[in-house]
PDB file of C-alpha atoms in Angstrom:
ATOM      1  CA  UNK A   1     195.984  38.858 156.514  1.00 50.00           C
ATOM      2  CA  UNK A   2     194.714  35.426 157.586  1.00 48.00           C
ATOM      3  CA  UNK A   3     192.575  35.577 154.218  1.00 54.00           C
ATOM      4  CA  UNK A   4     194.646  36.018 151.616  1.00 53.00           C
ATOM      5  CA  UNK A   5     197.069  32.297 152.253  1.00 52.00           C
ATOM      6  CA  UNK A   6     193.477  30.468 152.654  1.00 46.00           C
ATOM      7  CA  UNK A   7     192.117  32.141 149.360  1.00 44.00           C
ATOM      8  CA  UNK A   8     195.660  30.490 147.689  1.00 51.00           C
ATOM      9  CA  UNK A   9     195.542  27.006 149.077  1.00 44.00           C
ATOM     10  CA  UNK A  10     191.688  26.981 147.625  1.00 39.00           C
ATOM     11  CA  UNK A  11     192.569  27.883 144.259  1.00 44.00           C
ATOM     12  CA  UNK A  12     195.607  25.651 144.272  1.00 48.00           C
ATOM     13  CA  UNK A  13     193.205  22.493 145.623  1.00 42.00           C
ATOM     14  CA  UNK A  14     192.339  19.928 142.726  1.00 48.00           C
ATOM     15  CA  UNK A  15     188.556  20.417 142.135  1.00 50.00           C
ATOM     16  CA  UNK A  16     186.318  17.568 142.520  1.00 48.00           C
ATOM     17  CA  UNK A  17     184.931  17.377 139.160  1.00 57.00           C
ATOM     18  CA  UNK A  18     181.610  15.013 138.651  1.00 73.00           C
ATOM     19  CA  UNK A  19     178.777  13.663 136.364  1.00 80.00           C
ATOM     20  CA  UNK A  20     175.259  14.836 136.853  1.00 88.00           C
ATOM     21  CA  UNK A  21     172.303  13.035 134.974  1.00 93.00           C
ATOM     22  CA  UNK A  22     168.714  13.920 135.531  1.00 95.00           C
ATOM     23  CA  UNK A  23     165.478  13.320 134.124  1.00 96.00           C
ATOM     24  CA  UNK A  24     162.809  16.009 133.155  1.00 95.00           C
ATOM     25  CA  UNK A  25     159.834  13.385 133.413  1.00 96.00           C
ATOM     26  CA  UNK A  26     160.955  10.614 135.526  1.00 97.00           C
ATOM     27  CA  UNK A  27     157.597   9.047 134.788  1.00 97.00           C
ATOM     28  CA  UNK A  28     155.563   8.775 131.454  1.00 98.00           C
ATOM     29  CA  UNK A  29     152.463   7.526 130.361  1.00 97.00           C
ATOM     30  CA  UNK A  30     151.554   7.063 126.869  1.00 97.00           C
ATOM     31  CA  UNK A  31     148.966   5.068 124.780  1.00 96.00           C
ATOM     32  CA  UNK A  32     149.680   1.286 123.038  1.00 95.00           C
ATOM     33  CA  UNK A  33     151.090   1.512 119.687  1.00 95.00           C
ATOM     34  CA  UNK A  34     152.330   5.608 120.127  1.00 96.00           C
ATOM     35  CA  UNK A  35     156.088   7.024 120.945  1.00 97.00           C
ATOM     36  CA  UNK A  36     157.251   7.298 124.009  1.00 98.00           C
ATOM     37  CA  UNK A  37     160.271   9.720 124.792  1.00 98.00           C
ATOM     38  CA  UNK A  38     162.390   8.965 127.714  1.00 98.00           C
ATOM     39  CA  UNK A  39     164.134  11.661 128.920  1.00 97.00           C
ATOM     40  CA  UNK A  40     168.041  11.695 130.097  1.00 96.00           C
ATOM     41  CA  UNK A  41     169.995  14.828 130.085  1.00 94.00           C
ATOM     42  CA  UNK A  42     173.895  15.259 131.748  1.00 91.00           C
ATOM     43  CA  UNK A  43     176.500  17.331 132.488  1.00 88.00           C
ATOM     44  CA  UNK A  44     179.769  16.939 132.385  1.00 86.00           C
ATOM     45  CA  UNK A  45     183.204  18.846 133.880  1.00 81.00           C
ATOM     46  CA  UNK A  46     185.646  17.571 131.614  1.00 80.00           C
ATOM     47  CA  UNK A  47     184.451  14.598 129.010  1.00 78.00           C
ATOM     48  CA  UNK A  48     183.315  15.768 126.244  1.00 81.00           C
ATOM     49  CA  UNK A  49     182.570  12.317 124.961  1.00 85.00           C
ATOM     50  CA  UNK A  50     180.758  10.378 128.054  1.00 90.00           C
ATOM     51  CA  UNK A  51     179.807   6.445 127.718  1.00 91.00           C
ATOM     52  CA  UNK A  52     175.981   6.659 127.397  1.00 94.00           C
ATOM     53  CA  UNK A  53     174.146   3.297 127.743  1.00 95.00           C
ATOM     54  CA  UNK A  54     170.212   2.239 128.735  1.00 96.00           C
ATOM     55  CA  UNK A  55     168.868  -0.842 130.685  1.00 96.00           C
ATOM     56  CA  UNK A  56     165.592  -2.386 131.640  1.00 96.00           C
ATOM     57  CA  UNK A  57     165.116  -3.672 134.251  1.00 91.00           C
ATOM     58  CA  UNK A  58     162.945  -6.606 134.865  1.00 83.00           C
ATOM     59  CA  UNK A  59     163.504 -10.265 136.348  1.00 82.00           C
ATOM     60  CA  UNK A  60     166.748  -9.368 135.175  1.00 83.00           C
ATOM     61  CA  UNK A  61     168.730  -6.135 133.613  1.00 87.00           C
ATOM     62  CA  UNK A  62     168.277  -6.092 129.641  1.00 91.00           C
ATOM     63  CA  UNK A  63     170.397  -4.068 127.695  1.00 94.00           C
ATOM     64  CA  UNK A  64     168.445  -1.196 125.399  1.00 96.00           C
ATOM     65  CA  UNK A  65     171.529   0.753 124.008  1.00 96.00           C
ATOM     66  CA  UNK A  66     175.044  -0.433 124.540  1.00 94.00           C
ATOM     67  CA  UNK A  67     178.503   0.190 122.397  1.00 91.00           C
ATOM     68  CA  UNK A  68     176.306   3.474 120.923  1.00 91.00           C
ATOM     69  CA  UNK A  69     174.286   0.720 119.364  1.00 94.00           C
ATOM     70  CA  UNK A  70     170.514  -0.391 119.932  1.00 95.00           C
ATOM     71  CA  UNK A  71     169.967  -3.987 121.055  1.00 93.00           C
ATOM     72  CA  UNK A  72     168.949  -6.527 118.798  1.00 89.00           C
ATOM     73  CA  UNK A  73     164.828  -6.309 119.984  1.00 89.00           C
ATOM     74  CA  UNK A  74     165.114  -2.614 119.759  1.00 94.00           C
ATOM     75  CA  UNK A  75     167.264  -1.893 116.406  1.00 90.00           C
ATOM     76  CA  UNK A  76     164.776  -0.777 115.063  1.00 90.00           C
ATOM     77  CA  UNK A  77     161.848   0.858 116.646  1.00 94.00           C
ATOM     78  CA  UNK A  78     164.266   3.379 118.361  1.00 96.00           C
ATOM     79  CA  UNK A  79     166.754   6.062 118.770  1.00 96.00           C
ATOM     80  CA  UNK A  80     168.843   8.345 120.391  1.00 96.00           C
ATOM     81  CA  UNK A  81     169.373  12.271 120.432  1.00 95.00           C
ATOM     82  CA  UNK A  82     171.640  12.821 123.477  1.00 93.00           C
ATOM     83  CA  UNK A  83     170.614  10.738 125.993  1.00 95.00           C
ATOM     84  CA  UNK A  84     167.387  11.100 125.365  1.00 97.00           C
ATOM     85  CA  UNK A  85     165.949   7.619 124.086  1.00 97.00           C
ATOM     86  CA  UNK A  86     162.454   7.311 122.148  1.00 97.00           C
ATOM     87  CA  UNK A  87     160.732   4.123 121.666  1.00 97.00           C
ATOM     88  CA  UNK A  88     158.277   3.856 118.129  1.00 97.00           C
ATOM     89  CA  UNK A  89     155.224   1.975 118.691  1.00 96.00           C
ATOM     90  CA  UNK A  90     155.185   0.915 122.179  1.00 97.00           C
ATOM     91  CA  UNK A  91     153.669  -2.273 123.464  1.00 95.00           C
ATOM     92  CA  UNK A  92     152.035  -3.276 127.391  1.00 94.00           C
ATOM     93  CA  UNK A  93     155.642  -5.262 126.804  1.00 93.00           C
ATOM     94  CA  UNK A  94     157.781  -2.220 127.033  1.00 95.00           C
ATOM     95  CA  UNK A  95     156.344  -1.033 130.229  1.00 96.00           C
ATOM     96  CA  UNK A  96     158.611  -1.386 132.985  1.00 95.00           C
ATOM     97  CA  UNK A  97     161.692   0.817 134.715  1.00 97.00           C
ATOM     98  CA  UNK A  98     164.789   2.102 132.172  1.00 97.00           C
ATOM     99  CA  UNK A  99     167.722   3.322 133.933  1.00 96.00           C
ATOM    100  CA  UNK A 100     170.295   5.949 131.514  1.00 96.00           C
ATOM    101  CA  UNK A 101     173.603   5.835 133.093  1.00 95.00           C
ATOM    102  CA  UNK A 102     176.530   8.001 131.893  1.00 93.00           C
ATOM    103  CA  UNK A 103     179.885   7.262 132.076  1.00 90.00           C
ATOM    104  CA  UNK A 104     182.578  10.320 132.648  1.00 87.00           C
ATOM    105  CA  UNK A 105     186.265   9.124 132.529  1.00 80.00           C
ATOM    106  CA  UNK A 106     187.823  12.347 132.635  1.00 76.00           C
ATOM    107  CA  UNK A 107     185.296  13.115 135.820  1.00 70.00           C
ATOM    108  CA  UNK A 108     186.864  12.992 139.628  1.00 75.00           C
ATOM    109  CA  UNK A 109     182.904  10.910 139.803  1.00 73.00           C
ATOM    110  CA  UNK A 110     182.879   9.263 136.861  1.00 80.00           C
ATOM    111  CA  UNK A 111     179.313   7.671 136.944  1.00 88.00           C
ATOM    112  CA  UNK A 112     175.582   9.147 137.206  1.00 89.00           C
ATOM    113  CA  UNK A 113     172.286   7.388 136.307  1.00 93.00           C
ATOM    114  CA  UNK A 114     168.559   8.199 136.409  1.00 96.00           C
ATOM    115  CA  UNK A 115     165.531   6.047 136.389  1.00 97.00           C
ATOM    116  CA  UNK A 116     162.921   6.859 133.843  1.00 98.00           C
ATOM    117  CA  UNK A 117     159.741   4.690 134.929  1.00 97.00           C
ATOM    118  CA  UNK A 118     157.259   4.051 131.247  1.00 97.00           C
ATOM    119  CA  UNK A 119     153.924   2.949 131.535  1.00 97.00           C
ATOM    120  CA  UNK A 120     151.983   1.623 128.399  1.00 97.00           C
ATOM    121  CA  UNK A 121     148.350   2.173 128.751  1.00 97.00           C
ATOM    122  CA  UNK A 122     145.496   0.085 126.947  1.00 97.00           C
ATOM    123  CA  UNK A 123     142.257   0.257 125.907  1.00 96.00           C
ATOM    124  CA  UNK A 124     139.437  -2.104 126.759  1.00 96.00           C
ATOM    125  CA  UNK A 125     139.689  -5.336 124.860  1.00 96.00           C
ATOM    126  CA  UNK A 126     136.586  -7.467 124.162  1.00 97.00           C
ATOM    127  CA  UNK A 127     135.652  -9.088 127.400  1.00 97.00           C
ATOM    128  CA  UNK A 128     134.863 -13.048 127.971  1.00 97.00           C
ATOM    129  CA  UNK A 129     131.725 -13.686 129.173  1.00 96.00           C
ATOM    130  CA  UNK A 130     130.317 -16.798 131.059  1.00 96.00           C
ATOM    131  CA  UNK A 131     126.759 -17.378 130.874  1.00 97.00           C
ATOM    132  CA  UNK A 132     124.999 -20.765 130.980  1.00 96.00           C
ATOM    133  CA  UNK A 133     122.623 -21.419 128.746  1.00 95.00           C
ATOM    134  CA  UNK A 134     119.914 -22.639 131.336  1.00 95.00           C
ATOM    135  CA  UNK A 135     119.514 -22.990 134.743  1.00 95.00           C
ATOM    136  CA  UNK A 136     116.463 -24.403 136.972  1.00 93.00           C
ATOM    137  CA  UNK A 137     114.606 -22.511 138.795  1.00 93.00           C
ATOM    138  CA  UNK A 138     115.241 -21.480 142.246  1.00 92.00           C
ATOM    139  CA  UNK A 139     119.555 -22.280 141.856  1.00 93.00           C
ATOM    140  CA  UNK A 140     121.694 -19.972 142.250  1.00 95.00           C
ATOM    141  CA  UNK A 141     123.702 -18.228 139.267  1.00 96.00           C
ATOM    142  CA  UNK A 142     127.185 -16.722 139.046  1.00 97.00           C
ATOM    143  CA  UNK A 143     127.646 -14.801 135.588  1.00 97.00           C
ATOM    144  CA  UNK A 144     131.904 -13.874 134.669  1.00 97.00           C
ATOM    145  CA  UNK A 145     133.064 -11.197 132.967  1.00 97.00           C
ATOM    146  CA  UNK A 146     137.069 -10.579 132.374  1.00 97.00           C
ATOM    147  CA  UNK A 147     139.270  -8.443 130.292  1.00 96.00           C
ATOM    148  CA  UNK A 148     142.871  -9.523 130.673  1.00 94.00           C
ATOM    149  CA  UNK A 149     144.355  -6.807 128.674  1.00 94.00           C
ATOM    150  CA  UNK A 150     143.566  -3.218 129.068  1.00 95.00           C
ATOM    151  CA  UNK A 151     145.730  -1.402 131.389  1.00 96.00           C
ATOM    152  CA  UNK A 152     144.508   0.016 134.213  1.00 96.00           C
ATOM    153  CA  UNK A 153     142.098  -2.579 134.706  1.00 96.00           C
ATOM    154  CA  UNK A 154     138.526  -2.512 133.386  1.00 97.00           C
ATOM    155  CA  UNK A 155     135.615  -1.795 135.039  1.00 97.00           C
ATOM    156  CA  UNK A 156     131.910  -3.771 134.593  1.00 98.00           C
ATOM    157  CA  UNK A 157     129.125  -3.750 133.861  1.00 97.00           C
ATOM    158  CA  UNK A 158     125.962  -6.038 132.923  1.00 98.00           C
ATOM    159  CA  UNK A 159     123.191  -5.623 130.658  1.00 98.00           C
ATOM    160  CA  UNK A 160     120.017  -7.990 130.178  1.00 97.00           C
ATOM    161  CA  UNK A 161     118.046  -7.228 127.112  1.00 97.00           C
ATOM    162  CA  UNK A 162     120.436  -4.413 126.474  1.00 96.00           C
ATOM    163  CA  UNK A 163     119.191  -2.770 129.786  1.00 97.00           C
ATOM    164  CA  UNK A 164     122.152  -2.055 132.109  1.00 97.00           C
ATOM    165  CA  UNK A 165     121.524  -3.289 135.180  1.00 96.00           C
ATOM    166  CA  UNK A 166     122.089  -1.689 138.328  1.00 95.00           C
ATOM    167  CA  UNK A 167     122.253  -3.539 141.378  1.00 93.00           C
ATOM    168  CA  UNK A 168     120.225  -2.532 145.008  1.00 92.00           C
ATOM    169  CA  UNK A 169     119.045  -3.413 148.124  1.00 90.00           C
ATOM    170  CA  UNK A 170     115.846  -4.884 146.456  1.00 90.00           C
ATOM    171  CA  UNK A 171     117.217  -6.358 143.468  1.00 92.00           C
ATOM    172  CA  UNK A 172     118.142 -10.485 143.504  1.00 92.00           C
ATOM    173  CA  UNK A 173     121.439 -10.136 142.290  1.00 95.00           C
ATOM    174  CA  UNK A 174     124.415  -8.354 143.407  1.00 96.00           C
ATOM    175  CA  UNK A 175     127.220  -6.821 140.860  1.00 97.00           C
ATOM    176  CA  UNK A 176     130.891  -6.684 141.664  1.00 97.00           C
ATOM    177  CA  UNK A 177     132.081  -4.008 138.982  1.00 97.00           C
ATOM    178  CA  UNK A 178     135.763  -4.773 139.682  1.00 96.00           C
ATOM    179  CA  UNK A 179     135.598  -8.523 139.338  1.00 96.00           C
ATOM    180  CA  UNK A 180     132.849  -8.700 137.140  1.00 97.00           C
ATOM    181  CA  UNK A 181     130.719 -10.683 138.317  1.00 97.00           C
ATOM    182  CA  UNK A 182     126.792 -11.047 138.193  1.00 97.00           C
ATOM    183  CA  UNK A 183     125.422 -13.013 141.273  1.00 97.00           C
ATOM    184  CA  UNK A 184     122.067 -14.649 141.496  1.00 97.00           C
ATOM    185  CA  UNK A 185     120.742 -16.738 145.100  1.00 94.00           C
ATOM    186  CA  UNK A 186     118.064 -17.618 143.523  1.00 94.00           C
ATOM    187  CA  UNK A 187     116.928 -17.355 139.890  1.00 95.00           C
ATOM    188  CA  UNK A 188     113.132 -16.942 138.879  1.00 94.00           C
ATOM    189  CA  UNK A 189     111.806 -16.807 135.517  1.00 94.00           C
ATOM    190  CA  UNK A 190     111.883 -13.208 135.119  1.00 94.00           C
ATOM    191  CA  UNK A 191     115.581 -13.616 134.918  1.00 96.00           C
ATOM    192  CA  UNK A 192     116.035 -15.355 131.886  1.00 96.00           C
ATOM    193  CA  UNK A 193     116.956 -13.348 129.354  1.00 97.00           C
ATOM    194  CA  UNK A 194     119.718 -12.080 127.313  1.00 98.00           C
ATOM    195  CA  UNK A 195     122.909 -10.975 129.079  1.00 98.00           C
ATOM    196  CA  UNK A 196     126.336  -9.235 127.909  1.00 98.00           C
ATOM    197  CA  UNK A 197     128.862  -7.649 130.035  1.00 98.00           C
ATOM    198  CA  UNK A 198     131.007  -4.213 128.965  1.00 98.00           C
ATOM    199  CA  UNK A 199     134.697  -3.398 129.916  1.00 97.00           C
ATOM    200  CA  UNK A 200     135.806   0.013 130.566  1.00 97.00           C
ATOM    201  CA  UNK A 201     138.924   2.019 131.449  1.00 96.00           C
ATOM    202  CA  UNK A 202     139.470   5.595 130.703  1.00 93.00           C
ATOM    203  CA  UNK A 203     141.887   4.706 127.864  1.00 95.00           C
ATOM    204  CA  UNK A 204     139.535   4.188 124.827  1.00 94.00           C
ATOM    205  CA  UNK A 205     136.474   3.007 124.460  1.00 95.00           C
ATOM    206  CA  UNK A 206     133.996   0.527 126.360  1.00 97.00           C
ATOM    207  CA  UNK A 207     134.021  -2.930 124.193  1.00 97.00           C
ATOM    208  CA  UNK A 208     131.381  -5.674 124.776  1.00 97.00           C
ATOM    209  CA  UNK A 209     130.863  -9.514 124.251  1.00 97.00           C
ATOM    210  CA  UNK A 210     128.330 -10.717 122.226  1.00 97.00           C
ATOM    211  CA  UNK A 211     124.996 -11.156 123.949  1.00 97.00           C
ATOM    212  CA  UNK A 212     123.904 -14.777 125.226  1.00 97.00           C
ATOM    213  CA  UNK A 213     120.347 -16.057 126.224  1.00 97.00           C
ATOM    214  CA  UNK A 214     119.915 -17.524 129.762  1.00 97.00           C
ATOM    215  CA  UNK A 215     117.174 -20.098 129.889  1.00 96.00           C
ATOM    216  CA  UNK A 216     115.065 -20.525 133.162  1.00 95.00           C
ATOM    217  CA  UNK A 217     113.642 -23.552 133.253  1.00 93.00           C
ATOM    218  CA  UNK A 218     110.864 -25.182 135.867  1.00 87.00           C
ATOM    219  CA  UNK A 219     112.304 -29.105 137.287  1.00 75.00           C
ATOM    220  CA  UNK A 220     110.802 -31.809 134.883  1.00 68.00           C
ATOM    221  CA  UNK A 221     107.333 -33.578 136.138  1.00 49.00           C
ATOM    222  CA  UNK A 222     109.045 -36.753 136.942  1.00 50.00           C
ATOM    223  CA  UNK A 223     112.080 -35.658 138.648  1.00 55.00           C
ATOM    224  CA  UNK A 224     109.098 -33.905 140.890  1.00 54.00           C
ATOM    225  CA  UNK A 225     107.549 -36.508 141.452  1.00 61.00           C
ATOM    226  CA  UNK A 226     110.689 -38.924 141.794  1.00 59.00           C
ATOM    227  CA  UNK A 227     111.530 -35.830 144.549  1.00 63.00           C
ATOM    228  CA  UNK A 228     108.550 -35.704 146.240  1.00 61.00           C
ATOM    229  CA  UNK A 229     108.192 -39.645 146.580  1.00 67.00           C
ATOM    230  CA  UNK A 230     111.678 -39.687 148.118  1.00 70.00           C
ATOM    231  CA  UNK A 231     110.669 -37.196 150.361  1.00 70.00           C
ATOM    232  CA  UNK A 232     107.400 -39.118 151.628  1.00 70.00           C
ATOM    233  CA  UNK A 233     108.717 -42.462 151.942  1.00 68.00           C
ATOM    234  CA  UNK A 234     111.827 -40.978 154.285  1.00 74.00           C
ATOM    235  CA  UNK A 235     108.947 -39.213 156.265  1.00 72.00           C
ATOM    236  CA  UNK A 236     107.473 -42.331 156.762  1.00 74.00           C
ATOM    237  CA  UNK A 237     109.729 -44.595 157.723  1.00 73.00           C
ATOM    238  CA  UNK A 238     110.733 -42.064 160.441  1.00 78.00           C
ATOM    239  CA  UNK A 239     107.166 -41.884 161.305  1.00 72.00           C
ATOM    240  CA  UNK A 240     107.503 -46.052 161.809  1.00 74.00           C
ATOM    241  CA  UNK A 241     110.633 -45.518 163.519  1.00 75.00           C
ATOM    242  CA  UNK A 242     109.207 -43.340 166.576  1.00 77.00           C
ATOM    243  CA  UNK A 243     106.087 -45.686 166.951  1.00 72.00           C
ATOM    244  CA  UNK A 244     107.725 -48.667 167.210  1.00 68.00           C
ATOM    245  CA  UNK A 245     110.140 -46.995 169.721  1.00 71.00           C
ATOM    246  CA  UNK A 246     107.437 -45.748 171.354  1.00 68.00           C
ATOM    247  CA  UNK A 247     105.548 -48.952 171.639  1.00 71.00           C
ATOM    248  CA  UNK A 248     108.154 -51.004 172.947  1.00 70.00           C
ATOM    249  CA  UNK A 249     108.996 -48.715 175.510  1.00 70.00           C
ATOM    250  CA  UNK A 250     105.773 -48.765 177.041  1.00 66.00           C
ATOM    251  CA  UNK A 251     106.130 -52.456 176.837  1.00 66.00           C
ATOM    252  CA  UNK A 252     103.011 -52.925 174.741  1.00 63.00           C
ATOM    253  CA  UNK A 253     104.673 -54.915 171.697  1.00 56.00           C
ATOM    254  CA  UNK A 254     107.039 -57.731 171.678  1.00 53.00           C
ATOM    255  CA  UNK A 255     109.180 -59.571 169.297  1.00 50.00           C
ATOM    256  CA  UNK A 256     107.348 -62.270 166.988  1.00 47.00           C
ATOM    257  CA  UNK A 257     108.043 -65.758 167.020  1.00 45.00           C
ATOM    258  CA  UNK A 258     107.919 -66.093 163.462  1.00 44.00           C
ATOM    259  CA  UNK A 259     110.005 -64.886 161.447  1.00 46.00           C
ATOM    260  CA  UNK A 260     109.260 -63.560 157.694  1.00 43.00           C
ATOM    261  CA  UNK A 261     111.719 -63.864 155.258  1.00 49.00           C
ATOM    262  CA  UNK A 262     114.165 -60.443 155.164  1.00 44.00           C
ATOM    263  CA  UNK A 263     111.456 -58.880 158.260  1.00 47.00           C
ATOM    264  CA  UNK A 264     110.400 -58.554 161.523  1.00 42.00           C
ATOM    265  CA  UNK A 265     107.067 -58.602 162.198  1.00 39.00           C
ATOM    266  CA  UNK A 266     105.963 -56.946 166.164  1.00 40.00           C
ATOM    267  CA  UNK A 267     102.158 -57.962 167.351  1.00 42.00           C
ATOM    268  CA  UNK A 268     100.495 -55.727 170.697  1.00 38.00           C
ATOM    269  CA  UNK A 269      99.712 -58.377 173.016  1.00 38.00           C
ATOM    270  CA  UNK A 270      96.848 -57.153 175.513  1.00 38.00           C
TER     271      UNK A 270
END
């Protein structure tokens, strides 16, 4: 009896009627310069005719669709079917998080979004490469290697004569396949050579810099012997240093009278 009054204030209750908006790929990859579909779908109780508009967000919110019309930067490499938006010929530039919001004025909840997150991937680009053009022997030697571009970020590697080079616990150099860099302690002449580095992702394919020639070259004769002089006269003026210390501690040398222009002259007196 109790059943049949509750059953009639139910039906007699106003309905809370709302907007529902989904996404069947909430995230979507797709290669540089191909279409990318970004997917909105809704439901509505009662408005037949909902407000449908599409922002990007970035440093700040950009409009994408707005007043059932395309933004100025997007007129026309897109459209609309639904709520579905599609993008022609994407760009690293589009990448980024789109948000498709409905608006349902008939609806008791008259509002529903869903975030659509588009990631542009590309290929290698050709990589810059920093190689000297000599070096001396027995410096060390830091080779670069970037690609700014592709998307996800390259990976490295370094050839020398068109021999990749692989890097161990014997070899003098280390590689850092991430960074791309080629590191030397200590170059010998068995490194010179020529050297190019190749960028890679799993987008497209590997691209390479044009090959350069390292030079390893031995330290001029007279900047050896300029060197090596230095060297020797320091040694012995610190070898002059001690023994005079040494003699006048023990008492066995004493200042001159005389004195020689810009010198000091010591004599051993028995």
């Amino acid at each position: 009896m109790l059943a049949l009054p509750l059953l009639m204030i139910l039906l007699q209750s106003p309905v809370c009627l709302s907007v529902t908006v989904s996404s069947n790929k909430p995230n979507v990859e797709v290669h540089e310069h191909s279409d990318a579909v970004l997917s909105c779908e809704f439901r509505t109780e009662k408005d037949q005719s909902p407000r449908i508009e599409w922002k990007k967000k970035g440093k700040g919110v950009t409009f994408v669709y707005f007043n059932q019309k395309f933004t100025s930067s997007y007129a026309r490499r897109a459209k609309i079917e639904g709520a579905t938006l599609t993008l022609h010929s994407v760009t690293q530039k589009d990448s980024g998080e789109y948000r498709c919001e409905v608006t349902a004025g008939e609806d008791h909840v008259n509002l529903g979004e869903t975030i659509v997150t588009l990631n542009v991937l590309v290929p290698p680009h050709v990589p810059s490469c920093e190689v000297p053009s000599s070096v001396f022997v027995g410096a060390g030697l830091d080779l670069l290697c970037k690609d700014k571009l592709s998307v996800p970020p390259a990976t490295y590697r370094w050839f020398k004569d068109n021999k990749a080079l692989t890097a161990t616990a014997d070899t003098p150099y280390s590689i850092d396949p991430h960074k791309g860099s080629l590191k030397f302690q200590s170059v010998s002449k068995t490194d010179a050579g020529m050297y190019r580095c190749e960028s890679s992702n799993n987008v497209g394919a590997p691209k390479s810099c044009v090959a350069q020639q390292l030079k390893i070259i031995e330290y001029p004769l007279n900047m050896t012997i300029l060197i090596a002089g230095a060297a020797g006269f320091v040694v012995l003026a610190l070898f002059c240093c001690i023994c005079v210390c040494v003699c006048r501690r023990r008492g066995c040398c004493k200042k001159s009278e005389y004195i020689v222009p810009a010198d000091f002259v010591f004599k051993c007196v028995k």
